mmCIF file of C-alpha atoms and ligand atoms in Angstrom:
data_model
loop_
_atom_site.group_PDB
_atom_site.id
_atom_site.type_symbol
_atom_site.label_atom_id
_atom_site.label_comp_id
_atom_site.label_asym_id
_atom_site.label_seq_id
_atom_site.Cartn_x
_atom_site.Cartn_y
_atom_site.Cartn_z
ATOM 1 C CA UNK A 1 163.974 93.836 110.111
ATOM 2 C CA UNK A 2 164.930 97.087 108.797
ATOM 3 C CA UNK A 3 166.065 95.299 105.631
ATOM 4 C CA UNK A 4 162.510 94.507 104.755
ATOM 5 C CA UNK A 5 160.537 97.118 102.782
ATOM 6 C CA UNK A 6 158.002 98.610 105.017
ATOM 7 C CA UNK A 7 154.536 100.717 104.017
ATOM 8 C CA UNK A 8 155.335 104.340 104.221
ATOM 9 C CA UNK A 9 153.985 105.506 107.638
ATOM 10 C CA UNK A 10 151.257 108.063 107.913
ATOM 11 C CA UNK A 11 153.541 109.590 110.577
ATOM 12 C CA UNK A 12 156.232 109.957 107.957
ATOM 13 C CA UNK A 13 154.332 111.283 105.117
ATOM 14 C CA UNK A 14 150.595 112.245 105.300
ATOM 15 C CA UNK A 15 148.674 109.426 103.792
ATOM 16 C CA UNK A 16 147.395 111.797 101.092
ATOM 17 C CA UNK A 17 150.562 112.720 100.187
ATOM 18 C CA UNK A 18 153.528 110.640 98.601
ATOM 19 C CA UNK A 19 153.752 108.307 95.435
ATOM 20 C CA UNK A 20 150.488 106.136 95.346
ATOM 21 C CA UNK A 21 151.964 102.712 95.067
ATOM 22 C CA UNK A 22 150.010 99.900 96.675
ATOM 23 C CA UNK A 23 150.194 100.434 100.349
ATOM 24 C CA UNK A 24 152.699 102.947 100.018
ATOM 25 C CA UNK A 25 155.241 100.221 99.262
ATOM 26 C CA UNK A 26 158.428 100.935 97.547
ATOM 27 C CA UNK A 27 158.197 100.585 93.778
ATOM 28 C CA UNK A 28 160.413 98.062 92.173
ATOM 29 C CA UNK A 29 161.855 97.321 88.822
ATOM 30 C CA UNK A 30 162.389 93.772 88.891
ATOM 31 C CA UNK A 31 160.798 90.637 91.346
ATOM 32 C CA UNK A 32 164.379 89.705 91.815
ATOM 33 C CA UNK A 33 164.881 89.533 95.690
ATOM 34 C CA UNK A 34 160.904 89.928 96.371
ATOM 35 C CA UNK A 35 158.944 87.425 98.385
ATOM 36 C CA UNK A 36 155.745 88.844 97.070
ATOM 37 C CA UNK A 37 154.775 91.692 94.484
ATOM 38 C CA UNK A 38 151.700 93.641 93.933
ATOM 39 C CA UNK A 39 151.270 93.877 89.997
ATOM 40 C CA UNK A 40 148.780 95.903 88.334
ATOM 41 C CA UNK A 41 146.859 94.638 84.972
ATOM 42 C CA UNK A 42 145.054 97.541 83.457
ATOM 43 C CA UNK A 43 143.158 95.731 81.058
ATOM 44 C CA UNK A 44 139.169 96.227 80.241
ATOM 45 C CA UNK A 45 139.265 95.014 76.624
ATOM 46 C CA UNK A 46 137.969 91.685 77.848
ATOM 47 C CA UNK A 47 134.764 92.947 79.244
ATOM 48 C CA UNK A 48 131.258 92.213 77.946
ATOM 49 C CA UNK A 49 129.149 95.223 79.345
ATOM 50 C CA UNK A 50 130.235 98.202 81.586
ATOM 51 C CA UNK A 51 134.074 98.969 81.035
ATOM 52 C CA UNK A 52 136.580 100.499 83.082
ATOM 53 C CA UNK A 53 138.481 97.955 84.693
ATOM 54 C CA UNK A 54 141.563 99.680 83.098
ATOM 55 C CA UNK A 55 141.679 102.167 85.969
ATOM 56 C CA UNK A 56 141.293 99.619 88.656
ATOM 57 C CA UNK A 57 144.934 99.037 89.509
ATOM 58 C CA UNK A 58 145.342 102.890 89.879
ATOM 59 C CA UNK A 59 142.081 103.524 91.830
ATOM 60 C CA UNK A 60 142.951 100.426 94.124
ATOM 61 C CA UNK A 61 146.292 101.778 94.773
ATOM 62 C CA UNK A 62 144.838 105.365 95.721
ATOM 63 C CA UNK A 63 142.333 103.623 98.259
ATOM 64 C CA UNK A 64 145.160 101.351 99.707
ATOM 65 C CA UNK A 65 146.731 104.655 101.102
ATOM 66 C CA UNK A 66 145.012 103.959 104.616
ATOM 67 C CA UNK A 67 146.366 100.643 105.028
ATOM 68 C CA UNK A 68 148.539 99.902 108.015
ATOM 69 C CA UNK A 69 151.254 97.060 108.318
ATOM 70 C CA UNK A 70 149.650 94.763 111.004
ATOM 71 C CA UNK A 71 146.217 92.786 110.523
ATOM 72 C CA UNK A 72 144.604 93.596 114.025
ATOM 73 C CA UNK A 73 141.986 90.765 113.453
ATOM 74 C CA UNK A 74 144.162 87.902 112.529
ATOM 75 C CA UNK A 75 147.692 89.076 114.116
ATOM 76 C CA UNK A 76 149.233 88.719 110.417
ATOM 77 C CA UNK A 77 152.504 90.463 110.194
ATOM 78 C CA UNK A 78 153.224 90.212 106.484
ATOM 79 C CA UNK A 79 156.056 92.895 106.586
ATOM 80 C CA UNK A 80 157.808 91.231 109.569
ATOM 81 C CA UNK A 81 158.752 88.228 107.186
ATOM 82 C CA UNK A 82 158.361 88.966 103.487
ATOM 83 C CA UNK A 83 160.100 91.269 101.175
ATOM 84 C CA UNK A 84 157.081 93.084 99.333
ATOM 85 C CA UNK A 85 157.045 95.819 96.663
ATOM 86 C CA UNK A 86 154.648 97.173 94.210
ATOM 87 C CA UNK A 87 156.096 96.118 90.563
ATOM 88 C CA UNK A 88 153.901 98.624 88.848
ATOM 89 C CA UNK A 89 151.639 97.727 85.758
ATOM 90 C CA UNK A 90 151.923 95.127 82.843
ATOM 91 C CA UNK A 91 152.194 97.033 79.880
ATOM 92 C CA UNK A 92 149.372 95.551 77.893
ATOM 93 C CA UNK A 93 148.360 96.417 74.426
ATOM 94 C CA UNK A 94 145.082 98.010 74.977
ATOM 95 C CA UNK A 95 144.302 97.583 71.143
ATOM 96 C CA UNK A 96 144.785 93.936 71.173
ATOM 97 C CA UNK A 97 143.446 91.531 73.670
ATOM 98 C CA UNK A 98 145.187 88.592 71.977
ATOM 99 C CA UNK A 99 148.719 90.409 72.163
ATOM 100 C CA UNK A 100 147.871 91.523 75.607
ATOM 101 C CA UNK A 101 147.206 87.888 76.966
ATOM 102 C CA UNK A 102 150.381 87.039 75.666
ATOM 103 C CA UNK A 103 152.412 90.205 77.190
ATOM 104 C CA UNK A 104 150.849 89.250 80.564
ATOM 105 C CA UNK A 105 152.161 85.688 80.455
ATOM 106 C CA UNK A 106 155.415 86.647 79.592
ATOM 107 C CA UNK A 107 155.649 89.292 82.229
ATOM 108 C CA UNK A 108 154.256 86.807 84.926
ATOM 109 C CA UNK A 109 156.695 84.236 83.759
ATOM 110 C CA UNK A 110 159.509 86.366 84.558
ATOM 111 C CA UNK A 111 158.124 87.405 88.227
ATOM 112 C CA UNK A 112 157.432 83.641 88.967
ATOM 113 C CA UNK A 113 160.934 82.634 87.967
ATOM 114 C CA UNK A 114 162.207 84.621 90.864
ATOM 115 C CA UNK A 115 160.309 82.988 93.232
ATOM 116 C CA UNK A 116 158.200 86.004 93.867
ATOM 117 C CA UNK A 117 154.372 85.461 94.475
ATOM 118 C CA UNK A 118 152.203 87.845 92.643
ATOM 119 C CA UNK A 119 149.329 89.750 93.899
ATOM 120 C CA UNK A 120 147.503 91.107 91.095
ATOM 121 C CA UNK A 121 145.156 94.165 90.660
ATOM 122 C CA UNK A 122 142.897 93.801 88.080
ATOM 123 C CA UNK A 123 141.816 94.512 85.314
ATOM 124 C CA UNK A 124 138.812 92.393 83.961
ATOM 125 C CA UNK A 125 138.905 88.593 84.489
ATOM 126 C CA UNK A 126 140.455 87.992 81.135
ATOM 127 C CA UNK A 127 143.698 88.300 83.107
ATOM 128 C CA UNK A 128 143.350 84.975 85.124
ATOM 129 C CA UNK A 129 143.994 83.133 81.899
ATOM 130 C CA UNK A 130 147.302 84.311 80.929
ATOM 131 C CA UNK A 131 148.599 84.424 84.603
ATOM 132 C CA UNK A 132 147.382 80.934 85.027
ATOM 133 C CA UNK A 133 149.393 79.814 82.199
ATOM 134 C CA UNK A 134 152.364 81.204 83.564
ATOM 135 C CA UNK A 135 151.472 79.861 87.144
ATOM 136 C CA UNK A 136 150.952 76.341 85.811
ATOM 137 C CA UNK A 137 154.301 76.616 83.735
ATOM 138 C CA UNK A 138 156.108 76.990 87.168
ATOM 139 C CA UNK A 139 153.824 74.863 89.499
ATOM 140 C CA UNK A 140 151.875 72.488 87.212
ATOM 141 C CA UNK A 141 148.198 72.282 87.734
ATOM 142 C CA UNK A 142 146.816 74.125 90.573
ATOM 143 C CA UNK A 143 144.132 74.022 92.792
ATOM 144 C CA UNK A 144 141.827 77.187 92.450
ATOM 145 C CA UNK A 145 139.697 79.198 94.991
ATOM 146 C CA UNK A 146 137.439 81.231 92.781
ATOM 147 C CA UNK A 147 134.967 83.967 94.157
ATOM 148 C CA UNK A 148 132.711 85.213 91.503
ATOM 149 C CA UNK A 149 128.948 85.789 90.788
ATOM 150 C CA UNK A 150 129.784 83.945 87.375
ATOM 151 C CA UNK A 151 131.489 80.706 86.562
ATOM 152 C CA UNK A 152 133.282 82.443 83.737
ATOM 153 C CA UNK A 153 133.300 79.036 82.007
ATOM 154 C CA UNK A 154 131.800 80.274 78.516
ATOM 155 C CA UNK A 155 132.908 78.361 75.713
ATOM 156 C CA UNK A 156 133.097 81.717 73.766
ATOM 157 C CA UNK A 157 131.376 85.333 73.976
ATOM 158 C CA UNK A 158 130.254 86.976 70.744
ATOM 159 C CA UNK A 159 132.504 84.242 69.068
ATOM 160 C CA UNK A 160 135.471 84.986 70.841
ATOM 161 C CA UNK A 161 137.390 82.185 72.944
ATOM 162 C CA UNK A 162 139.332 84.940 75.122
ATOM 163 C CA UNK A 163 137.073 87.118 76.992
ATOM 164 C CA UNK A 164 136.383 87.953 80.943
ATOM 165 C CA UNK A 165 133.581 85.231 80.859
ATOM 166 C CA UNK A 166 135.732 82.548 79.240
ATOM 167 C CA UNK A 167 138.817 81.999 81.577
ATOM 168 C CA UNK A 168 138.342 78.827 83.454
ATOM 169 C CA UNK A 169 137.131 76.811 80.396
ATOM 170 C CA UNK A 170 140.424 77.631 78.560
ATOM 171 C CA UNK A 171 142.065 76.808 81.876
ATOM 172 C CA UNK A 172 140.378 73.499 81.853
ATOM 173 C CA UNK A 173 141.041 72.739 78.311
ATOM 174 C CA UNK A 174 144.814 73.436 78.729
ATOM 175 C CA UNK A 175 144.953 71.301 81.722
ATOM 176 C CA UNK A 176 146.079 74.419 83.935
ATOM 177 C CA UNK A 177 143.691 73.299 86.786
ATOM 178 C CA UNK A 178 143.417 70.345 89.420
ATOM 179 C CA UNK A 179 139.847 70.249 88.573
ATOM 180 C CA UNK A 180 138.905 68.345 91.853
ATOM 181 C CA UNK A 181 140.507 71.130 93.823
ATOM 182 C CA UNK A 182 138.492 74.062 92.252
ATOM 183 C CA UNK A 183 135.824 75.730 94.355
ATOM 184 C CA UNK A 184 133.757 78.386 92.832
ATOM 185 C CA UNK A 185 132.132 80.473 95.501
ATOM 186 C CA UNK A 186 129.182 83.252 95.314
ATOM 187 C CA UNK A 187 127.973 82.125 91.779
ATOM 188 C CA UNK A 188 124.218 83.579 91.001
ATOM 189 C CA UNK A 189 122.115 85.564 88.842
ATOM 190 C CA UNK A 190 120.255 84.776 85.645
ATOM 191 C CA UNK A 191 121.743 82.242 83.331
ATOM 192 C CA UNK A 192 121.503 81.633 79.457
ATOM 193 C CA UNK A 193 120.527 78.275 80.038
ATOM 194 C CA UNK A 194 119.216 76.384 83.340
ATOM 195 C CA UNK A 195 122.223 74.107 83.326
ATOM 196 C CA UNK A 196 124.783 76.778 83.183
ATOM 197 C CA UNK A 197 126.311 75.616 86.469
ATOM 198 C CA UNK A 198 126.274 72.156 85.257
ATOM 199 C CA UNK A 199 129.552 72.211 83.204
ATOM 200 C CA UNK A 200 131.894 73.079 85.938
ATOM 201 C CA UNK A 201 130.264 70.380 88.426
ATOM 202 C CA UNK A 202 130.773 67.834 85.514
ATOM 203 C CA UNK A 203 134.598 68.946 85.409
ATOM 204 C CA UNK A 204 134.765 68.121 89.106
ATOM 205 C CA UNK A 205 134.763 71.536 90.442
ATOM 206 C CA UNK A 206 132.654 72.191 93.578
ATOM 207 C CA UNK A 207 130.333 74.867 93.173
ATOM 208 C CA UNK A 208 128.796 76.939 96.029
ATOM 209 C CA UNK A 209 126.037 79.093 94.863
ATOM 210 C CA UNK A 210 125.688 82.320 96.725
ATOM 211 C CA UNK A 211 122.046 81.607 97.866
ATOM 212 C CA UNK A 212 123.383 78.569 99.711
ATOM 213 C CA UNK A 213 125.532 80.908 101.733
ATOM 214 C CA UNK A 214 123.206 83.606 102.686
ATOM 215 C CA UNK A 215 123.205 84.207 106.472
ATOM 216 C CA UNK A 216 125.966 82.124 107.274
ATOM 217 C CA UNK A 217 129.620 81.976 108.208
ATOM 218 C CA UNK A 218 131.793 80.744 105.640
ATOM 219 C CA UNK A 219 134.713 79.378 108.220
ATOM 220 C CA UNK A 220 133.122 75.603 107.654
ATOM 221 C CA UNK A 221 133.300 75.766 103.906
ATOM 222 C CA UNK A 222 137.059 77.166 104.136
ATOM 223 C CA UNK A 223 137.704 74.079 106.328
ATOM 224 C CA UNK A 224 136.233 71.854 103.687
ATOM 225 C CA UNK A 225 138.375 73.787 100.989
ATOM 226 C CA UNK A 226 141.639 73.359 102.896
ATOM 227 C CA UNK A 227 140.849 69.546 103.751
ATOM 228 C CA UNK A 228 140.324 69.053 99.812
ATOM 229 C CA UNK A 229 143.349 71.129 98.566
ATOM 230 C CA UNK A 230 145.841 69.918 101.077
ATOM 231 C CA UNK A 231 149.567 70.893 100.290
ATOM 232 C CA UNK A 232 148.763 71.343 96.620
ATOM 233 C CA UNK A 233 149.700 74.742 94.866
ATOM 234 C CA UNK A 234 146.654 76.880 95.161
ATOM 235 C CA UNK A 235 145.660 79.894 93.149
ATOM 236 C CA UNK A 236 143.050 82.647 94.518
ATOM 237 C CA UNK A 237 141.009 84.447 92.015
ATOM 238 C CA UNK A 238 138.465 86.836 93.489
ATOM 239 C CA UNK A 239 136.193 88.806 91.399
ATOM 240 C CA UNK A 240 134.945 91.646 93.249
ATOM 241 C CA UNK A 241 131.391 91.142 91.832
ATOM 242 C CA UNK A 242 131.171 88.043 94.080
ATOM 243 C CA UNK A 243 130.331 90.605 96.840
ATOM 244 C CA UNK A 244 126.911 92.243 96.781
ATOM 245 C CA UNK A 245 126.482 95.350 94.768
ATOM 246 C CA UNK A 246 125.302 97.003 97.852
ATOM 247 C CA UNK A 247 129.168 96.857 99.059
ATOM 248 C CA UNK A 248 130.942 96.598 95.680
ATOM 249 C CA UNK A 249 128.755 98.158 92.930
ATOM 250 C CA UNK A 250 131.751 99.660 91.175
ATOM 251 C CA UNK A 251 131.969 96.519 88.818
ATOM 252 C CA UNK A 252 131.100 95.678 85.226
ATOM 253 C CA UNK A 253 128.414 92.965 85.758
ATOM 254 C CA UNK A 254 126.652 93.563 89.087
ATOM 255 C CA UNK A 255 124.514 90.692 90.443
ATOM 256 C CA UNK A 256 122.252 90.902 93.525
ATOM 257 C CA UNK A 257 122.237 88.704 96.362
ATOM 258 C CA UNK A 258 125.951 88.580 96.665
ATOM 259 C CA UNK A 259 128.312 87.739 99.470
ATOM 260 C CA UNK A 260 128.886 90.145 102.356
ATOM 261 C CA UNK A 261 132.322 91.920 103.335
ATOM 262 C CA UNK A 262 132.623 89.612 106.657
ATOM 263 C CA UNK A 263 132.143 86.697 104.262
ATOM 264 C CA UNK A 264 134.758 87.784 101.958
ATOM 265 C CA UNK A 265 137.068 88.237 104.679
ATOM 266 C CA UNK A 266 136.163 84.519 106.003
ATOM 267 C CA UNK A 267 137.077 83.178 102.490
ATOM 268 C CA UNK A 268 140.450 84.951 102.414
ATOM 269 C CA UNK A 269 141.302 84.621 105.882
ATOM 270 C CA UNK A 270 140.386 80.677 105.379
ATOM 271 C CA UNK A 271 143.171 80.151 102.974
ATOM 272 C CA UNK A 272 145.627 80.678 105.524
ATOM 273 C CA UNK A 273 147.531 77.216 105.430
ATOM 274 C CA UNK A 274 147.009 76.800 101.840
ATOM 275 C CA UNK A 275 150.044 76.873 99.681
ATOM 276 C CA UNK A 276 149.086 80.150 97.905
ATOM 277 C CA UNK A 277 151.136 80.564 94.679
ATOM 278 C CA UNK A 278 149.386 83.799 93.501
ATOM 279 C CA UNK A 279 146.198 85.756 93.944
ATOM 280 C CA UNK A 280 144.267 88.257 91.945
ATOM 281 C CA UNK A 281 141.381 90.653 92.665
ATOM 282 C CA UNK A 282 139.682 91.605 89.509
ATOM 283 C CA UNK A 283 136.737 93.652 87.988
ATOM 284 C CA UNK A 284 136.998 96.846 89.897
ATOM 285 C CA UNK A 285 135.718 99.626 87.508
ATOM 286 C CA UNK A 286 136.341 103.030 89.013
ATOM 287 C CA UNK A 287 133.803 104.913 86.662
ATOM 288 C CA UNK A 288 130.957 103.004 88.325
ATOM 289 C CA UNK A 289 132.652 103.562 91.902
ATOM 290 C CA UNK A 290 132.174 107.185 92.351
ATOM 291 C CA UNK A 291 132.549 106.838 96.292
ATOM 292 C CA UNK A 292 135.693 104.727 96.142
ATOM 293 C CA UNK A 293 134.111 102.128 98.355
ATOM 294 C CA UNK A 294 134.717 99.185 95.953
ATOM 295 C CA UNK A 295 138.273 100.318 95.423
ATOM 296 C CA UNK A 296 138.858 100.589 98.960
ATOM 297 C CA UNK A 297 137.122 97.131 99.642
ATOM 298 C CA UNK A 298 139.644 95.678 96.702
ATOM 299 C CA UNK A 299 142.708 97.197 98.414
ATOM 300 C CA UNK A 300 141.557 95.624 101.872
ATOM 301 C CA UNK A 301 141.022 92.384 100.298
ATOM 302 C CA UNK A 302 144.394 92.302 98.366
ATOM 303 C CA UNK A 303 146.065 93.188 101.965
ATOM 304 C CA UNK A 304 144.096 90.122 103.395
ATOM 305 C CA UNK A 305 145.783 87.964 100.579
ATOM 306 C CA UNK A 306 149.071 89.159 101.429
ATOM 307 C CA UNK A 307 148.484 88.317 105.342
ATOM 308 C CA UNK A 308 147.638 84.714 104.463
ATOM 309 C CA UNK A 309 150.614 83.903 102.173
ATOM 310 C CA UNK A 310 152.814 81.088 103.321
ATOM 311 C CA UNK A 311 155.536 82.190 105.728
ATOM 312 C CA UNK A 312 153.639 85.278 107.109
ATOM 313 C CA UNK A 313 153.779 85.114 110.720
ATOM 314 C CA UNK A 314 151.175 85.660 113.431
ATOM 315 C CA UNK A 315 151.740 88.214 116.131
HETATM 316 MN MN1 LIG B 1 134.626 86.796 86.897
HETATM 317 MN MN1 LIG B 2 131.884 88.193 87.805
#
């Protein structure tokens, strides 16, 4: 077991000390030999309203310092079986969204070529498109569990085809998704048109608005998701604004009436058994997160994603 990386224990170095890598894991130069890697994408130039997600990866890493290796609720023991490290950040070009998108795809292409599963710390939701391009190159069209207040299927924003509200429109056009295995969970808020959520349904997506989930366990929904997706390669894209701003207000486009933290945990824990080939947690904006609670939640959700990857044992 000793050959596998372990999060630095709070008994070896105080949790407020040491290098602030994700979960205090070793930082790796390359994905070679890794089963899974945390990767930051410090991008916020695709955002439409409140900026700041460029600081997301760094703040999520800082708040991840309290995370311990074993999942006491589910029994998951990721570090008993997987080789995991922090791969640092993708060196995006903060003056060019177009160039950044190309840089991200190239970076993920290289990571995926080694067989490593990426767990991404965003960054605004634009990054899902270049990541999905690389993922589909390797795995073919993927199933998608997409948690968000927004469908992110705009045709354009301010005339731009690439932005944080368009990635899943482009993904459909480019054939990156298995449309009948796409689940959009937590959608809500006001719209530009009354039929805003009809376009994804017309593509074959399953749209589950937040208000249909109020006061409920999401375990039954996730049973449906697993039955529909089966063995297909599946990507999990989690926009923190899917969760109610009472718990995760540090984000760019908050919408009231969102998911609770236990519901978010049910979604991710309900992904166990899916053939997950990548996950992201996007839209954490530290300048709007003075308490750090949003980043703390994001760090925990990324850990939960690690805990449901294929091959993680339960103790
Ligand atoms: Mn989004
Ligand atoms: Mn959103």
